[in-house]
Amino acid sequence: MPDERTSDRKCGILCHPTSIPGAHGIGDLGEGPRRFIDFLVDAGQTLWQVLPLGPTGYGDSPYQPFSAFAGNPLLIDLTELVREGLLVGADLSEAEGLPADRVDYGRVIDLKGSALRAAHANLPARGSAALRRELDAYVAREAHWLDDYALFMALKERFGWKPWVEWPSDIALRRADAVERWRLELADSVGYHRFIQFLFARQWARLRAYANAAGVAIIGDMPIFVGHDSADVWAHRDLFRLDERGYPTVVAGVPPDYFSATGQLWGNPLYRWGLMRERGYDWWLARLRNALAAVDMVRLDHFRGFSGYWEVPAGEETAVNGRWVRGPGAHFFEAVRRALGALPIIAEDLGLISVDVDELRRAFGLPGMRVIQFGFGADASNLNLPHNWERNLLAYTGTHDNDTTLGWYRAADEKARHQVRVYTGTDGSDVHWTLIRLTMNSVADMAVFPLQDILGLGSEARLNTPGLPHGNWTWRYQRGALRPELAAALRAMAEASGRWLPPGEQWDAATPLVLEYEEP
């Protein structure tokens, strides 16, 4: 038989940039992630998965950003601004004393906000002509979303960060004369928000180029819904189910299930899918184009909502009194494929998934997801157990919403721990490496591991506990944690499982490699 090798099998690490070491209290887009990418290369990993990169609001959650298009200014590397002359070292003195093992968001927001405003103030005198031309080109190219976003953020600041529905009604409802009046009055603040989006986009593009040049593809993350208090809803009220004052009439959630007797009430406004269809899904296409200009693949969160979603009347205290409503289905993905071509989309299809959702995913050849932690505690038919997996999947030991593998195992009941030991043929020690190896050796085309599992950390390193209002998204790893022996162990497992080839034997990522052979 011919020796045929394909590039389908890949592996990588989940680590959001905020969790990476950096000099100013939070991971940024500078040297820290470049050293992380170097570790991925040494470890034979070709995927880097991140969480949504938008500007975070209440609770510091990347899943409730102020914009579906903008980047998070807290990730801007201030050291680069010093090198470019927009800042001086004294502008960063407040960074001294910030913790290295977690993000103190209150202090980081103050520090970075002060430094970025200083950089903007210094732009006319210290910014090079080339930099200003690059800024002007960016502002013109991204005006379709940037103009509304920059004004929205300037207004948020002007009105004490109140939700937009609590602003004066003329600007809350975007009367044309009010929009123009406030755009003039807040011109400096609008310019500042355009400027910092430019800085983010510029630095992220360079970081992505560094990753791609090293053979690492970036998996991004896109929530299906957007927050009500966002530039998207404020600027496009007609696309959402709102009343005449701008408040949602129905909101998103999930129905009661095994995990919650009252379901989950997310509160996001729901789309007017009929109107979106009439407009050719133009807002969604712009959103996807924006995302795919920043990353190589997109994990589409709550994929089942495209087939059918749980609609809850606004004002309900739980999700119990909701109903299932048909989503846009195949018509939406056909429109996306016509407009964008290939669909580098991963369908987040975790939980109880109905037949119609699975058929929609398969109709467009989208990879699904499996989490090995979810496989234990039930019986052998559980789809999250590796013997039930298929190739077209992205498999995880855990995700950003789960406890670390070590923390999960320690807290699991004895039935689940016993099943782990029997299934893996181990005594349960080094359970994180056991499940990493099991996932790595599975048939799933893609395997991704939270960095906390690679480092063998417990619940103290958990990134997010759903439902916890404060204290999430703060974990950071320490300098020196990415040890050479970890890279060597991962590389050996990646090679043994066919997810990595040594230098000189690597295939072109774009096409399958078929090696020549001779008949004996």
XYZ file of C-alpha atoms in Angstrom, residues 164-165 173 228 233 237-238 240-250 269 272 314:
21
model
C -27.281 52.601 26.571
C -31.026 52.248 27.255
C -32.478 55.673 20.046
C -27.584 43.851 25.065
C -27.343 46.191 19.552
C -31.651 47.773 17.030
C -33.805 46.625 14.120
C -32.846 42.381 17.514
C -36.105 41.606 19.337
C -36.476 44.900 21.216
C -39.364 47.160 22.219
C -39.704 50.822 21.228
C -37.446 51.898 24.122
C -34.697 49.437 23.220
C -35.357 46.817 25.906
C -35.447 43.118 24.887
C -38.868 41.545 24.521
C -37.410 38.028 24.623
C -31.356 39.738 23.122
C -34.833 38.921 14.096
C -38.130 39.259 29.065
